[in-house]
């Protein structure tokens, strides 16, 4: 068998040392009547050749971003991943290590995660970042729980209707057993009306959750929203797109208390939804309420700087039911990818990427809107993603033809039930389009031709 | 030979004006950003990020990596973690075009290959667990626990029952109580019996109409099989409660016995442990759960379903009828599940049995070779791991479990888990896994025997041959430094 | 922290009955092998190969790798070797499907993409060299030298001339005379002048009708530009001879000056040096050659040609008219040339100039910081490398170039090339390359300054912090052990 | 610029230390009139995104073994490459190191190459292996030169017509300046007639060069050929297929003096022809005549076993024009690949692969021969490759259709001019077919259907 070492002869020697006759004797704790009396009903084993042939066959029945220009958004984006990110993340010493509990034998991981925490602080303008959570949706949920602990307000949170609908659902699930009201402020114009937010908030509200740019690609007035939240003593939780921070004001700049994100755009492949990277950073005074691991700097016995797991008393393995979260295994390797990505892009590179996305997205939006029956759904500023409205029941055909022509757009708004109420019929006609730095003007022009053809019914 | 320059902090290597990645020039009309976006939304200062070149980033991280121990390079017998070999073919296959480049919102007809894999994964996990329905969504074991407890809560709610108590043994992993609390339950911890197992009388004394779930790790964290598990489950079911199996230790019983068969109602898998998704220095994992038939409707959305027509088979996403809702964005940790899928397809039924048999053999062999110096208080034989105690050494020679752990690093071995579970004084929890050779186990045994002959004083200052000596945790906690900041004079 | 078990020899880790790779069962009729092949051709005993499992092979080689220094991990200023950064994108791109999986005998219509790349590579190399025609075939620099000399021989043969002498300076790399001898020429070595360059009078004294080729490295191995190169070429041409430029040091003059422009007739490129094909711990390389127009017809078969029709461009393989024939099986070291192609496409004209400017800047800077302890006998300024001398240190303090080299390893730097070229006593040939930072150069300079302050006795026994101490080369040569053999008692 | 470090500010500081004003001052050794006065005429620089797009576009215009079943042979084969081989060969510490001159900082490479030498000895049954040469053809040539030195016979070598025609051409080129007769013994029946060999040899002959299995896939009587060579005091040089040694007698077993090979089948991608691996092993008494590097075992000052470059006095950097070869850079990384491959397959695995190839090739040959107008060209035993004859001028069509159906066969015999004389018209109809362990019965059956259809003109 492929991954086993010990030969029959060695097994015999080992059994002798143990003092039993056979391997089955080792299992005498397992009551006979509980034993499975038949082999598991699993497909037969495959050699490496067969396994690879099988996986390639399966992969061949998917159509991915290598064969089509991916202009899909909704929280996951086809940004370029420099080869260096793959190279470093595939170092066995990183990806086959465990959580760095043994500091002396884990300085590599520990320092890398300390660098991650620092980079996230620099990116967001926040004071502290943890060492990762599962992904965007659970990060928003952990932020809500954290806000409730920090404010001691456990009855109500407010969340904008323009936050990723799946993330909103996750928050609902996470809070389902609590007596906590979740007020959703709807955003029929693409962004929220500040007056409606004002109306929803009160002094029982733990936090206001805003996504920037929001799910439709539009820019909320995150700064004013934060001020409003603070006026009611609620925390401002901002879910951001890390790439957008190459251009936009940082959550820390406008006073957010907790900044969370899906880190996928930072050098992580789309891989049909995961594993991704949950980012969570906050202001200094909330550090002991943070969920997840934190790496800290200290010195060793020789006075040399080194890194360790820190403030573990917040965590489940010490605090058990009193822990700030139940998370144990996190997304370390993805945090490493994000670290390398941010290091590689640096001060200038991230700005360039953000500018490219922004310019190309605006070019695409402009060109697409020249088509009769195609228009921007919302008249709002956006960054790299926008909602397109395809009128006259042509949406399906447009998307199908675009796929044939080599473009994947989406998701459609009707994919999410919650939008039917927010937008009515318009939700039947809306689709998200995201434009990353990988797309060329030629891609965009061809997409425009494809849509024009579809709409004109050619 | 160590390159100390390269392992300074990223930020200390930064030099104003340096460039790493370079991007294409814009090929669309170059309009001013102020025209495209509201100026007051744009950042005013340049980004704070460091400035490095590509070569120094590679050298930095390659050098950092060599400061780690890892399964690829070292024996890593960390108890409860199942640090087995991570097959290289998995890395190659999980990154194939057509798998790694799929966007979660593509149409299902463009995803039939991956959906089939995930569907088959559900089926295989169900078979291994002996339970009927699987959700692949949870991102890790703890997430699986939380999800299952929310399923249980919904199930009870539906039946009009309000049950508030979750029970677990004191040897339970910290995530068990933490997940129970997160799901809104009250926690009840059981002491267990002298043998290190659940005490039926104690259990019974806590059972009533408030009892929701008993969370049990089997084999438990002492490496012992809960041989009264069937009775335990019966007792729970008698009061209308559910039994949850924490599957972290599944490596001991694959194809030998199944949670569903011994009475469990729900369980999670740690794909990153049992099925070799690598640990990634902390993650990612995948913690799918399996539940019995009447809980299936409560699973989080979506699950993968299959429609078989005479000529075509189609896979699609479906929301269970009474679903608790979403527990994460997007589908699941596909990349890790793919690796688990590859593993299961490589091993097959016989191979999985071999895994458990050899995991248990290796553990018992190591236990036998160490028993003269590190006795195991609980159990004659162990399953895939055992918890030895350095209490004698501590009392007689002043050598602690920590001393031995640290000194092992010098000998080129990663340390076992120490001081967990708490029920064993000076605990050393050792899980060799099946992918280690007798030669390695012997060498590890020899090292321990040498170490316990060393001077206690000398051991207190170990390790000596690692990149750093023992760190000052107290100072770290007292005045936490959680990020680099620019020195004041710069 | 070193894992000593894992770095035993492969053969010592072998255990009878262990398995690594597993293959599918045969799906064709299982006829006996004796039926398929003559029994007397079949081997009688089992293979002698070792038996290991996959996990231990990974652990073995991962651990072995960490016993190396490399460009990815360390500053590696090995003179004459151009140890520059090897971009990671090259590794990704060279392994793309559609490039790495092409069989050399596929039909040309299925190879238009790769043929275009190789054709463009020929064109770019011609432009960089200032010569007209390129052969991509040679597998390394030495192979390029041999090929070019065979081209020269064929050229002279065709003209009815029989020229037997190849000239080169004493500082020439060993491959120059070795290639000349392999191509059937007699070797004439020139001493050179005090400045470390070719002495025109000396050269002239050797020129006659027997003179075939002058092989010259420019910049030469002392890191000096042969400023009289134009005159040298003229002298050679006057007697009907050819000038060959050894391009190993091209990193100094990319886009600054071109061999074809200063009079060379032929040259080779070391793609694995100048254009970052990684060195692979010894190879592979690629040593394409460029020649002037009237030598093009002699190039080895095949070359890549382009046919442009109004609507289509097609690339194909062609045999030059007077080709010397094949100099290797199949086409060329495509994988390395692909990396070189990626490099040239990444840098462009301006980028290549920047490379040389910074290579020369780094070398001169390092030279300047070291001059107080390691003076450079030849030249005020150097090009991309310089040859310093430890002669003073040796005479005054008993510290040799070797001592410094070995001790540098302890400091985390690879050693420079030592004792080459022979014209400099206690030579240390240092080539930092352009992909090293000022910080690294400063740290290296500091290390040398510290080392020369250390005790000579202490230095004789350096290194101390490397996996082994100084090896006994004499014993190795006296009774060569060139393979593992099973110990007699096993 | 992507790979440069030093900023303008640093450059200025460095120039100051050097004591010059500008970078161009550093180039004052280069006479003004020799300077290039214009920028090089090269395509504009590409960013990583653009470069990758460009390379993918080019790769997309090739059709490789990932999209078609490669059943081509002629010295390069589509054997399976286990992922472990790629993983280890992509360790930066291996692939970015130089030749291991500095033993203390190169034990990783040195030990791996020592293991390589040992594995090659075990594989071939020879006493000594060097640490690699460029590839198969130059290895045959170096073996011929080595034989001439060892025997002191410099006038004549004999080579079979069934040796790879490109390798024969390389030998001709390498020997072109020597007064050495190269006698080619033709093999019209697919293998050589021993009597013809006997006739060609004499006591001036340095060596007899045989390929086993030969270029047509047929097995020569390598054992008797070796005996004949020895009878004339000539060395026996055998060029082998490393995979075949999972089943066949080893060169060392039947007394060969020098064994050479193209090592590509040992875990090296086909990559359109290189880089590959030249293997050269010999009997002990010829060790000082060997070309290329040799790694030797010794001890360090602490008495610990270690490895060094050994017997360097044979090499160009010491011996210069007297060296046994001009080779310097070799194929180290490919030797590492072969090492890992052989270690991974080991005693049992290599045999299994050889058996699979052999069985599948015979199944394919049998099935293909059932087609009218398709027959085996030679009635000779073969291993994994055979020559197929397609009659009636259908060859082109058959190959074209096979490609459409997803199969690449070849090379054709007519691709090599030298076969026209050996086989006359038959060479117009011959094509090689190789079958590796990657091919399934289903592949073969589909190939048979494809050929049947073509031949019947359907
Ligand atoms: C017994 C046990 N239960 C639960 C967990 C939690 O699993 P995860 O880390 O995947 O969240 C662990 C992991 O350490 C464990 O050992
Ligand atoms: C000056 C010089 N010439 C020629 C060569 C030979 O090149 P290669 O090793 O590629 O055969 C080298 C390589 O070391 C060299 O430094």
PDB file of N, CA, C and O in Angstrom, chain A residues 273-317:
ATOM      1  N   UNK A 273     -14.731  27.844  -4.354  1.00  0.00           N
ATOM      2  CA  UNK A 273     -15.320  28.306  -3.098  1.00  0.00           C
ATOM      3  C   UNK A 273     -14.487  28.126  -1.838  1.00  0.00           C
ATOM      4  O   UNK A 273     -14.902  28.533  -0.764  1.00  0.00           O
ATOM      5  N   UNK A 274     -13.324  27.529  -1.951  1.00  0.00           N
ATOM      6  CA  UNK A 274     -12.515  27.421  -0.744  1.00  0.00           C
ATOM      7  C   UNK A 274     -11.429  26.389  -0.901  1.00  0.00           C
ATOM      8  O   UNK A 274     -11.430  25.651  -1.878  1.00  0.00           O
ATOM      9  N   UNK A 275     -10.491  26.352   0.009  1.00  0.00           N
ATOM     10  CA  UNK A 275     -10.344  27.179   1.193  1.00  0.00           C
ATOM     11  C   UNK A 275      -9.938  28.613   0.886  1.00  0.00           C
ATOM     12  O   UNK A 275      -9.115  28.851   0.020  1.00  0.00           O
ATOM     13  N   UNK A 276     -10.550  29.525   1.617  1.00  0.00           N
ATOM     14  CA  UNK A 276     -10.276  30.944   1.500  1.00  0.00           C
ATOM     15  C   UNK A 276      -9.682  31.466   2.810  1.00  0.00           C
ATOM     16  O   UNK A 276      -9.164  30.669   3.599  1.00  0.00           O
ATOM     17  N   UNK A 277      -9.828  32.757   3.007  1.00  0.00           N
ATOM     18  CA  UNK A 277      -9.145  33.374   4.151  1.00  0.00           C
ATOM     19  C   UNK A 277     -10.055  34.382   4.827  1.00  0.00           C
ATOM     20  O   UNK A 277     -10.459  35.368   4.212  1.00  0.00           O
ATOM     21  N   UNK A 278     -10.377  34.141   6.075  1.00  0.00           N
ATOM     22  CA  UNK A 278     -11.153  35.116   6.845  1.00  0.00           C
ATOM     23  C   UNK A 278     -10.219  36.095   7.524  1.00  0.00           C
ATOM     24  O   UNK A 278      -9.358  35.715   8.309  1.00  0.00           O
ATOM     25  N   UNK A 279     -10.396  37.369   7.186  1.00  0.00           N
ATOM     26  CA  UNK A 279      -9.570  38.414   7.794  1.00  0.00           C
ATOM     27  C   UNK A 279     -10.393  39.098   8.878  1.00  0.00           C
ATOM     28  O   UNK A 279     -11.574  39.372   8.675  1.00  0.00           O
ATOM     29  N   UNK A 280      -9.769  39.344  10.017  1.00  0.00           N
ATOM     30  CA  UNK A 280     -10.431  40.115  11.070  1.00  0.00           C
ATOM     31  C   UNK A 280      -9.407  40.966  11.809  1.00  0.00           C
ATOM     32  O   UNK A 280      -8.430  40.445  12.347  1.00  0.00           O
ATOM     33  N   UNK A 281      -9.643  42.262  11.772  1.00  0.00           N
ATOM     34  CA  UNK A 281      -8.755  43.194  12.474  1.00  0.00           C
ATOM     35  C   UNK A 281      -9.621  44.156  13.273  1.00  0.00           C
ATOM     36  O   UNK A 281     -10.800  44.349  12.952  1.00  0.00           O
ATOM     37  N   UNK A 282      -9.035  44.738  14.297  1.00  0.00           N
ATOM     38  CA  UNK A 282      -9.862  45.618  15.131  1.00  0.00           C
ATOM     39  C   UNK A 282      -9.006  46.682  15.798  1.00  0.00           C
ATOM     40  O   UNK A 282      -7.789  46.708  15.632  1.00  0.00           O
ATOM     41  N   UNK A 283      -9.688  47.517  16.542  1.00  0.00           N
ATOM     42  CA  UNK A 283      -8.964  48.520  17.306  1.00  0.00           C
ATOM     43  C   UNK A 283      -8.392  47.892  18.569  1.00  0.00           C
ATOM     44  O   UNK A 283      -8.890  46.895  19.080  1.00  0.00           O
ATOM     45  N   UNK A 284      -7.337  48.518  19.077  1.00  0.00           N
ATOM     46  CA  UNK A 284      -6.552  47.963  20.186  1.00  0.00           C
ATOM     47  C   UNK A 284      -7.410  47.538  21.372  1.00  0.00           C
ATOM     48  O   UNK A 284      -7.216  46.467  21.947  1.00  0.00           O
ATOM     49  N   UNK A 285      -8.408  48.368  21.729  1.00  0.00           N
ATOM     50  CA  UNK A 285      -9.153  48.089  22.959  1.00  0.00           C
ATOM     51  C   UNK A 285     -10.031  46.837  22.887  1.00  0.00           C
ATOM     52  O   UNK A 285     -10.531  46.383  23.896  1.00  0.00           O
ATOM     53  N   UNK A 286     -10.183  46.263  21.683  1.00  0.00           N
ATOM     54  CA  UNK A 286     -11.007  45.061  21.591  1.00  0.00           C
ATOM     55  C   UNK A 286     -10.167  43.787  21.507  1.00  0.00           C
ATOM     56  O   UNK A 286     -10.697  42.699  21.294  1.00  0.00           O
ATOM     57  N   UNK A 287      -8.851  43.917  21.688  1.00  0.00           N
ATOM     58  CA  UNK A 287      -7.986  42.790  21.375  1.00  0.00           C
ATOM     59  C   UNK A 287      -8.333  41.548  22.198  1.00  0.00           C
ATOM     60  O   UNK A 287      -8.314  40.430  21.684  1.00  0.00           O
ATOM     61  N   UNK A 288      -8.718  41.720  23.433  1.00  0.00           N
ATOM     62  CA  UNK A 288      -9.003  40.530  24.236  1.00  0.00           C
ATOM     63  C   UNK A 288     -10.367  39.910  23.930  1.00  0.00           C
ATOM     64  O   UNK A 288     -10.715  38.863  24.457  1.00  0.00           O
ATOM     65  N   UNK A 289     -11.124  40.575  23.096  1.00  0.00           N
ATOM     66  CA  UNK A 289     -12.397  39.993  22.623  1.00  0.00           C
ATOM     67  C   UNK A 289     -12.243  39.308  21.269  1.00  0.00           C
ATOM     68  O   UNK A 289     -13.209  38.762  20.740  1.00  0.00           O
ATOM     69  N   UNK A 290     -11.052  39.349  20.729  1.00  0.00           N
ATOM     70  CA  UNK A 290     -10.873  38.800  19.378  1.00  0.00           C
ATOM     71  C   UNK A 290     -10.999  37.284  19.359  1.00  0.00           C
ATOM     72  O   UNK A 290     -10.546  36.615  20.270  1.00  0.00           O
ATOM     73  N   UNK A 291     -11.589  36.773  18.295  1.00  0.00           N
ATOM     74  CA  UNK A 291     -11.586  35.325  18.095  1.00  0.00           C
ATOM     75  C   UNK A 291     -10.277  34.914  17.409  1.00  0.00           C
ATOM     76  O   UNK A 291      -9.634  35.722  16.735  1.00  0.00           O
ATOM     77  N   UNK A 292      -9.885  33.671  17.595  1.00  0.00           N
ATOM     78  CA  UNK A 292      -8.775  33.109  16.818  1.00  0.00           C
ATOM     79  C   UNK A 292      -7.410  33.400  17.382  1.00  0.00           C
ATOM     80  O   UNK A 292      -7.238  34.081  18.391  1.00  0.00           O
ATOM     81  N   UNK A 293      -6.426  32.861  16.686  1.00  0.00           N
ATOM     82  CA  UNK A 293      -5.047  32.923  17.157  1.00  0.00           C
ATOM     83  C   UNK A 293      -4.411  34.274  16.950  1.00  0.00           C
ATOM     84  O   UNK A 293      -4.736  34.978  15.999  1.00  0.00           O
ATOM     85  N   UNK A 294      -3.474  34.598  17.844  1.00  0.00           N
ATOM     86  CA  UNK A 294      -2.668  35.812  17.721  1.00  0.00           C
ATOM     87  C   UNK A 294      -1.209  35.434  17.923  1.00  0.00           C
ATOM     88  O   UNK A 294      -0.883  34.696  18.856  1.00  0.00           O
ATOM     89  N   UNK A 295      -0.357  35.948  17.092  1.00  0.00           N
ATOM     90  CA  UNK A 295       1.078  35.719  17.263  1.00  0.00           C
ATOM     91  C   UNK A 295       1.659  36.963  17.930  1.00  0.00           C
ATOM     92  O   UNK A 295       1.312  38.086  17.563  1.00  0.00           O
ATOM     93  N   UNK A 296       2.546  36.739  18.875  1.00  0.00           N
ATOM     94  CA  UNK A 296       3.174  37.866  19.542  1.00  0.00           C
ATOM     95  C   UNK A 296       4.681  37.772  19.486  1.00  0.00           C
ATOM     96  O   UNK A 296       5.255  36.694  19.329  1.00  0.00           O
ATOM     97  N   UNK A 297       5.295  38.925  19.624  1.00  0.00           N
ATOM     98  CA  UNK A 297       6.752  38.971  19.643  1.00  0.00           C
ATOM     99  C   UNK A 297       7.237  38.905  21.084  1.00  0.00           C
ATOM    100  O   UNK A 297       6.618  39.471  21.984  1.00  0.00           O
ATOM    101  N   UNK A 298       8.342  38.205  21.302  1.00  0.00           N
ATOM    102  CA  UNK A 298       8.950  38.207  22.634  1.00  0.00           C
ATOM    103  C   UNK A 298      10.446  37.957  22.453  1.00  0.00           C
ATOM    104  O   UNK A 298      10.963  38.142  21.353  1.00  0.00           O
ATOM    105  N   UNK A 299      11.123  37.580  23.530  1.00  0.00           N
ATOM    106  CA  UNK A 299      12.539  37.234  23.397  1.00  0.00           C
ATOM    107  C   UNK A 299      12.762  35.831  23.945  1.00  0.00           C
ATOM    108  O   UNK A 299      11.982  35.342  24.762  1.00  0.00           O
ATOM    109  N   UNK A 300      13.824  35.194  23.476  1.00  0.00           N
ATOM    110  CA  UNK A 300      14.139  33.869  24.015  1.00  0.00           C
ATOM    111  C   UNK A 300      15.151  34.020  25.151  1.00  0.00           C
ATOM    112  O   UNK A 300      15.473  35.140  25.573  1.00  0.00           O
ATOM    113  N   UNK A 301      15.640  32.897  25.663  1.00  0.00           N
ATOM    114  CA  UNK A 301      16.531  32.957  26.834  1.00  0.00           C
ATOM    115  C   UNK A 301      17.842  33.666  26.545  1.00  0.00           C
ATOM    116  O   UNK A 301      18.524  34.102  27.443  1.00  0.00           O
ATOM    117  N   UNK A 302      18.189  33.739  25.266  1.00  0.00           N
ATOM    118  CA  UNK A 302      19.403  34.465  24.910  1.00  0.00           C
ATOM    119  C   UNK A 302      19.119  35.918  24.570  1.00  0.00           C
ATOM    120  O   UNK A 302      19.989  36.628  24.075  1.00  0.00           O
ATOM    121  N   UNK A 303      17.879  36.331  24.800  1.00  0.00           N
ATOM    122  CA  UNK A 303      17.534  37.712  24.520  1.00  0.00           C
ATOM    123  C   UNK A 303      17.275  38.000  23.055  1.00  0.00           C
ATOM    124  O   UNK A 303      17.112  39.157  22.672  1.00  0.00           O
ATOM    125  N   UNK A 304      17.212  36.963  22.247  1.00  0.00           N
ATOM    126  CA  UNK A 304      16.955  37.170  20.814  1.00  0.00           C
ATOM    127  C   UNK A 304      15.452  37.314  20.572  1.00  0.00           C
ATOM    128  O   UNK A 304      14.649  36.607  21.186  1.00  0.00           O
ATOM    129  N   UNK A 305      15.123  38.160  19.654  1.00  0.00           N
ATOM    130  CA  UNK A 305      13.718  38.311  19.295  1.00  0.00           C
ATOM    131  C   UNK A 305      13.169  36.994  18.759  1.00  0.00           C
ATOM    132  O   UNK A 305      13.827  36.296  17.989  1.00  0.00           O
ATOM    133  N   UNK A 306      11.961  36.671  19.141  1.00  0.00           N
ATOM    134  CA  UNK A 306      11.316  35.491  18.574  1.00  0.00           C
ATOM    135  C   UNK A 306       9.806  35.668  18.692  1.00  0.00           C
ATOM    136  O   UNK A 306       9.326  36.670  19.203  1.00  0.00           O
ATOM    137  N   UNK A 307       9.088  34.695  18.169  1.00  0.00           N
ATOM    138  CA  UNK A 307       7.634  34.818  18.062  1.00  0.00           C
ATOM    139  C   UNK A 307       6.950  33.604  18.681  1.00  0.00           C
ATOM    140  O   UNK A 307       7.459  32.492  18.591  1.00  0.00           O
ATOM    141  N   UNK A 308       5.808  33.874  19.294  1.00  0.00           N
ATOM    142  CA  UNK A 308       5.056  32.800  19.974  1.00  0.00           C
ATOM    143  C   UNK A 308       3.554  33.024  19.776  1.00  0.00           C
ATOM    144  O   UNK A 308       3.119  34.118  19.427  1.00  0.00           O
ATOM    145  N   UNK A 309       2.784  31.982  20.029  1.00  0.00           N
ATOM    146  CA  UNK A 309       1.342  32.146  20.132  1.00  0.00           C
ATOM    147  C   UNK A 309       1.079  32.963  21.386  1.00  0.00           C
ATOM    148  O   UNK A 309       1.643  32.672  22.441  1.00  0.00           O
ATOM    149  N   UNK A 310       0.227  33.951  21.260  1.00  0.00           N
ATOM    150  CA  UNK A 310       0.067  34.873  22.378  1.00  0.00           C
ATOM    151  C   UNK A 310      -1.407  35.018  22.757  1.00  0.00           C
ATOM    152  O   UNK A 310      -2.290  34.725  21.967  1.00  0.00           O
ATOM    153  N   UNK A 311      -1.632  35.471  23.973  1.00  0.00           N
ATOM    154  CA  UNK A 311      -2.993  35.693  24.492  1.00  0.00           C
ATOM    155  C   UNK A 311      -3.873  34.472  24.258  1.00  0.00           C
ATOM    156  O   UNK A 311      -5.032  34.584  23.874  1.00  0.00           O
ATOM    157  N   UNK A 312      -3.286  33.311  24.512  1.00  0.00           N
ATOM    158  CA  UNK A 312      -4.036  32.083  24.271  1.00  0.00           C
ATOM    159  C   UNK A 312      -5.179  31.911  25.248  1.00  0.00           C
ATOM    160  O   UNK A 312      -6.058  31.075  25.021  1.00  0.00           O
ATOM    161  N   UNK A 313      -5.159  32.697  26.303  1.00  0.00           N
ATOM    162  CA  UNK A 313      -6.234  32.566  27.291  1.00  0.00           C
ATOM    163  C   UNK A 313      -7.590  32.941  26.711  1.00  0.00           C
ATOM    164  O   UNK A 313      -8.620  32.701  27.330  1.00  0.00           O
ATOM    165  N   UNK A 314      -7.625  33.543  25.523  1.00  0.00           N
ATOM    166  CA  UNK A 314      -8.909  33.783  24.872  1.00  0.00           C
ATOM    167  C   UNK A 314      -9.435  32.529  24.193  1.00  0.00           C
ATOM    168  O   UNK A 314     -10.583  32.464  23.787  1.00  0.00           O
ATOM    169  N   UNK A 315      -8.558  31.538  23.991  1.00  0.00           N
ATOM    170  CA  UNK A 315      -8.874  30.464  23.048  1.00  0.00           C
ATOM    171  C   UNK A 315      -9.453  29.223  23.698  1.00  0.00           C
ATOM    172  O   UNK A 315      -9.323  29.006  24.898  1.00  0.00           O
ATOM    173  N   UNK A 316     -10.079  28.411  22.857  1.00  0.00           N
ATOM    174  CA  UNK A 316     -10.825  27.244  23.328  1.00  0.00           C
ATOM    175  C   UNK A 316      -9.962  26.246  24.098  1.00  0.00           C
ATOM    176  O   UNK A 316     -10.430  25.626  25.042  1.00  0.00           O
ATOM    177  N   UNK A 317      -8.696  26.092  23.698  1.00  0.00           N
ATOM    178  CA  UNK A 317      -7.920  25.049  24.372  1.00  0.00           C
ATOM    179  C   UNK A 317      -7.532  25.437  25.796  1.00  0.00           C
ATOM    180  O   UNK A 317      -7.157  24.596  26.593  1.00  0.00           O
TER     181      UNK A 317
END
